[in-house]
PDB file of C-alpha atoms in Angstrom:
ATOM      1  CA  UNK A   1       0.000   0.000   0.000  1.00 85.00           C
ATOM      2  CA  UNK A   2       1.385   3.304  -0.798  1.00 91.00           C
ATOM      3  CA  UNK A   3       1.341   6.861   1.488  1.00 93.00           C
ATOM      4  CA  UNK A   4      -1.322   9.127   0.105  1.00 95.00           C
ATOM      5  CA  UNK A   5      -1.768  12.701   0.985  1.00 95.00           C
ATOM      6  CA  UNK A   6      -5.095  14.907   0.318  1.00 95.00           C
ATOM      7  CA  UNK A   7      -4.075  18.755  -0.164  1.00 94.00           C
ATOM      8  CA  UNK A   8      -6.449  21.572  -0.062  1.00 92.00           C
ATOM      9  CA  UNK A   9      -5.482  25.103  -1.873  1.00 91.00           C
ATOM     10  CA  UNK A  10      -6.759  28.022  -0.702  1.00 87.00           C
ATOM     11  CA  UNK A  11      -7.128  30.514  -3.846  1.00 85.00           C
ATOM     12  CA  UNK A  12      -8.876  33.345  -1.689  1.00 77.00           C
ATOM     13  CA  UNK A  13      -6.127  36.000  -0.030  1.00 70.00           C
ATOM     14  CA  UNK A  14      -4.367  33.692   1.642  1.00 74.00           C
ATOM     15  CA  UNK A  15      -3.040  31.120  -1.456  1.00 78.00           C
ATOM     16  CA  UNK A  16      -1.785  28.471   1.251  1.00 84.00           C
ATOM     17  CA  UNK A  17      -2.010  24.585   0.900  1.00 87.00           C
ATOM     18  CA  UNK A  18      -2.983  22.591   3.646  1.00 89.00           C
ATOM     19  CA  UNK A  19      -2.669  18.700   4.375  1.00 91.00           C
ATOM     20  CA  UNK A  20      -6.185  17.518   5.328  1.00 91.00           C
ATOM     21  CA  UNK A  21      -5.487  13.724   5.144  1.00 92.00           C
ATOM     22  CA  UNK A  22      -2.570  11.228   5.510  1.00 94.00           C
ATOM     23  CA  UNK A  23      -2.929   7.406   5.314  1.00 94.00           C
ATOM     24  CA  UNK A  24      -1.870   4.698   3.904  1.00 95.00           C
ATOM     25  CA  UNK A  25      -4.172   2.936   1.186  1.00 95.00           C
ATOM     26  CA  UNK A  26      -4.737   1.912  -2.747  1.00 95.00           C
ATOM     27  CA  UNK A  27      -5.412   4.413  -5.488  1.00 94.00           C
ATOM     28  CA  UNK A  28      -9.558   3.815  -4.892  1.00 95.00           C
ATOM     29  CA  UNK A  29      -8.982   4.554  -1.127  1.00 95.00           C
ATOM     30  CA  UNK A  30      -6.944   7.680  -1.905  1.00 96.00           C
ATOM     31  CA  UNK A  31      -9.833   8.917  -4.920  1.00 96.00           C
ATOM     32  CA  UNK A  32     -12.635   7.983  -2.077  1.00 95.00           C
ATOM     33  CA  UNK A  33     -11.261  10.269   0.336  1.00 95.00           C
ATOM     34  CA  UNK A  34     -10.423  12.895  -1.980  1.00 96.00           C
ATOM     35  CA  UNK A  35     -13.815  12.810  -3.270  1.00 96.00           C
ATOM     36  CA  UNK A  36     -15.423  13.136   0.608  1.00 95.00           C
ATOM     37  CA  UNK A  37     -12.865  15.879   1.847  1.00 94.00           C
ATOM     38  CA  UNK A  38     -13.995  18.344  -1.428  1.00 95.00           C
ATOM     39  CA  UNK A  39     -18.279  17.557  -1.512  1.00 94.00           C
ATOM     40  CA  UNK A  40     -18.358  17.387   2.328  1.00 90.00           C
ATOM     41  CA  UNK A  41     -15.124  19.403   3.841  1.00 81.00           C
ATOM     42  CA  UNK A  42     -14.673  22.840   5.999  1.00 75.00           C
ATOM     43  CA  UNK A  43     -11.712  25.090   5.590  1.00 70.00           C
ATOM     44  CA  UNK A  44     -11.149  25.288   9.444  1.00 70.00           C
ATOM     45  CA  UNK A  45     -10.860  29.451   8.855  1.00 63.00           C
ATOM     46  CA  UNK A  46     -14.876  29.336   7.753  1.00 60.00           C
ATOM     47  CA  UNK A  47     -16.619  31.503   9.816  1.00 55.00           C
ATOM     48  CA  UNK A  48     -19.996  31.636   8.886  1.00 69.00           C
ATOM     49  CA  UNK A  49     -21.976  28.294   7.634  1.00 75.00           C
ATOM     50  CA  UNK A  50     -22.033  27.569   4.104  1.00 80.00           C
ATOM     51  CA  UNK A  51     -25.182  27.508   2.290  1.00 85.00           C
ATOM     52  CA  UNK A  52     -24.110  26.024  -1.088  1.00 89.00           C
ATOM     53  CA  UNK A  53     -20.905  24.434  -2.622  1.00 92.00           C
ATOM     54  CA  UNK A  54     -20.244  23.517  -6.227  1.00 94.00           C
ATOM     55  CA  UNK A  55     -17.624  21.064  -6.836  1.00 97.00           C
ATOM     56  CA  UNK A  56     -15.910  21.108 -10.223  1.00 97.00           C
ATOM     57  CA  UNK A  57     -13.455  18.317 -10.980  1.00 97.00           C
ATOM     58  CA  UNK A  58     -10.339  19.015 -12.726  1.00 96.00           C
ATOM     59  CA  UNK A  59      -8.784  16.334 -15.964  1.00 93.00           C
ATOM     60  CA  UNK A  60      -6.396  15.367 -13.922  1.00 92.00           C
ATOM     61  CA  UNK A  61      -8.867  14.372 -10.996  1.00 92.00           C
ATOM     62  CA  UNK A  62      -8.447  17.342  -8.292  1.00 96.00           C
ATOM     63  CA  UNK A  63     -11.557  19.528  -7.476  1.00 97.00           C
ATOM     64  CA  UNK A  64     -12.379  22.838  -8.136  1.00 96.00           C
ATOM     65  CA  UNK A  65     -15.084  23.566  -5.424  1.00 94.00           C
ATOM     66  CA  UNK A  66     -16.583  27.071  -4.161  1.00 90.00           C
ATOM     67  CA  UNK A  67     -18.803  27.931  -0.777  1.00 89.00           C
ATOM     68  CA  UNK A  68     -21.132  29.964  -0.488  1.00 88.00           C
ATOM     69  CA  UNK A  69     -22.269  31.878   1.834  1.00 82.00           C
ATOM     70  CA  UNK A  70     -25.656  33.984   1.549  1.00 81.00           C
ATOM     71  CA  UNK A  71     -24.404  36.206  -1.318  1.00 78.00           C
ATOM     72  CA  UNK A  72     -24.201  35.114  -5.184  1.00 76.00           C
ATOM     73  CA  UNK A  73     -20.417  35.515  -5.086  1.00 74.00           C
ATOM     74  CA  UNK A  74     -18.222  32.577  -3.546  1.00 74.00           C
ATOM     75  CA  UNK A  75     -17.243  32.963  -0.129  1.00 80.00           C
ATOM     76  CA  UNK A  76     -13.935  30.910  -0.656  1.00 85.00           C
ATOM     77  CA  UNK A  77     -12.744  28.846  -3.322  1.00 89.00           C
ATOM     78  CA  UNK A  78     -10.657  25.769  -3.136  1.00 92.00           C
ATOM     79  CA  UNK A  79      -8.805  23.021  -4.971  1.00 94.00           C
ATOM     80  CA  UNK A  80      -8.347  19.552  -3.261  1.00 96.00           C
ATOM     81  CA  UNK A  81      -5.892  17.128  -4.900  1.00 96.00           C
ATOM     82  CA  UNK A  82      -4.293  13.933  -3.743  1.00 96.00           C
ATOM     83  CA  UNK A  83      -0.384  13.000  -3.871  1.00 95.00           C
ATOM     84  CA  UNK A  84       1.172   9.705  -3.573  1.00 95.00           C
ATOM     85  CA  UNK A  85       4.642   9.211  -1.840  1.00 93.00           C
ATOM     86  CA  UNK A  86       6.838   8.269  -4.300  1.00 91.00           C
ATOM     87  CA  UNK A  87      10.627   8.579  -2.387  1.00 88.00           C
ATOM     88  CA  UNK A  88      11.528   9.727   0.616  1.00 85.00           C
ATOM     89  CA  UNK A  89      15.662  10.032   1.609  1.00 84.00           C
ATOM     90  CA  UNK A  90      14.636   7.951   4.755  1.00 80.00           C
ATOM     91  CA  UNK A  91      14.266   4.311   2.557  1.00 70.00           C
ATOM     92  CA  UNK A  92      17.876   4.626   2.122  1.00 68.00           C
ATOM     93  CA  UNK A  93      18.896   5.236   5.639  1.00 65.00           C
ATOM     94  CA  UNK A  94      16.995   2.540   6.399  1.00 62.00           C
ATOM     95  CA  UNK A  95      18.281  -0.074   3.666  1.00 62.00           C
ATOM     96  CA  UNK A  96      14.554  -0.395   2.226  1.00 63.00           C
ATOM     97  CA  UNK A  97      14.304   0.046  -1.637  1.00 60.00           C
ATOM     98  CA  UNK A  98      11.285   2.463  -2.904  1.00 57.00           C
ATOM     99  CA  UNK A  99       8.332   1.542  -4.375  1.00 58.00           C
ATOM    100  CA  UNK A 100       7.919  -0.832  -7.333  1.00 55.00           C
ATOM    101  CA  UNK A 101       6.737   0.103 -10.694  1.00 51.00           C
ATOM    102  CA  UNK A 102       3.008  -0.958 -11.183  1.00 52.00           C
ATOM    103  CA  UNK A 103       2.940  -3.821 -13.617  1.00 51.00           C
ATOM    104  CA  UNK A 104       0.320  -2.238 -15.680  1.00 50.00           C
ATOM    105  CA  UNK A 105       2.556   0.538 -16.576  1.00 51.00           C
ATOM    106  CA  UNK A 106       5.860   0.869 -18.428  1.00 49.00           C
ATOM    107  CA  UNK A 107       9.015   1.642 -16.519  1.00 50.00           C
ATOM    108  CA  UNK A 108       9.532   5.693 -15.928  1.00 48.00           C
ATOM    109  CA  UNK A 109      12.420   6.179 -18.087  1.00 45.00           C
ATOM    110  CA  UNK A 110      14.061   8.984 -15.600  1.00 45.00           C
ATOM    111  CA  UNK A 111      14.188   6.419 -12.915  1.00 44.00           C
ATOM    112  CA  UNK A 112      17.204   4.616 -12.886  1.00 41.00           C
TER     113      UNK A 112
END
């Protein structure tokens, strides 16, 4: 099973990225939560409830989503994406090799 990571972007003022979610799991597991952190997640910084969220999703699988609060503009607007750990300096400190290649995919080239 690999590390994932779920990210949300603020794009308001602020343009700061936040981890909301670290586990270990498969690809499904990792597209699950990200789906569930951007239809039902709160930026902790909301202040007022939110009365209406769109949720765009992005070709490359993040979301787009906007809150609203009781005007017609969006209150904030977000992007939530999901990483997977592919090295970390650690594995070698600890004499474990990194993750394998996943058989249904060709060798990255720029990995040697």
């Amino acid at each position: 099973m690999a590390l994932w990571v779920i990210t949300v972007e603020t794009l308001d003022t602020e343009y700061a990225t936040r981890t909301v979610a670290r586990f270990h799991g498969t690809r499904e597991e990792a597209e699950t939560a990200l789906y569930d952190a951007a239809t039902t997640g709160e930026p902790e910084f909301t202040l007022r409830r939110t009365l209406r969220r769109e949720v765009f999703r992005y070709g490359d699988g993040a979301y787009y989503v906007c809150l609203y609060g009781r005007s017609d503009q969006p209150r904030h607007k977000l992007v939530f994406r999901m990483a997977e750990l592919v090295l970390d300096t650690a594995w070698a400190d600890k004499g474990r090799p990194g993750p394998q290649e996943p058989e249904d995919r060709a060798p990255d080239p720029w990995r040697l």
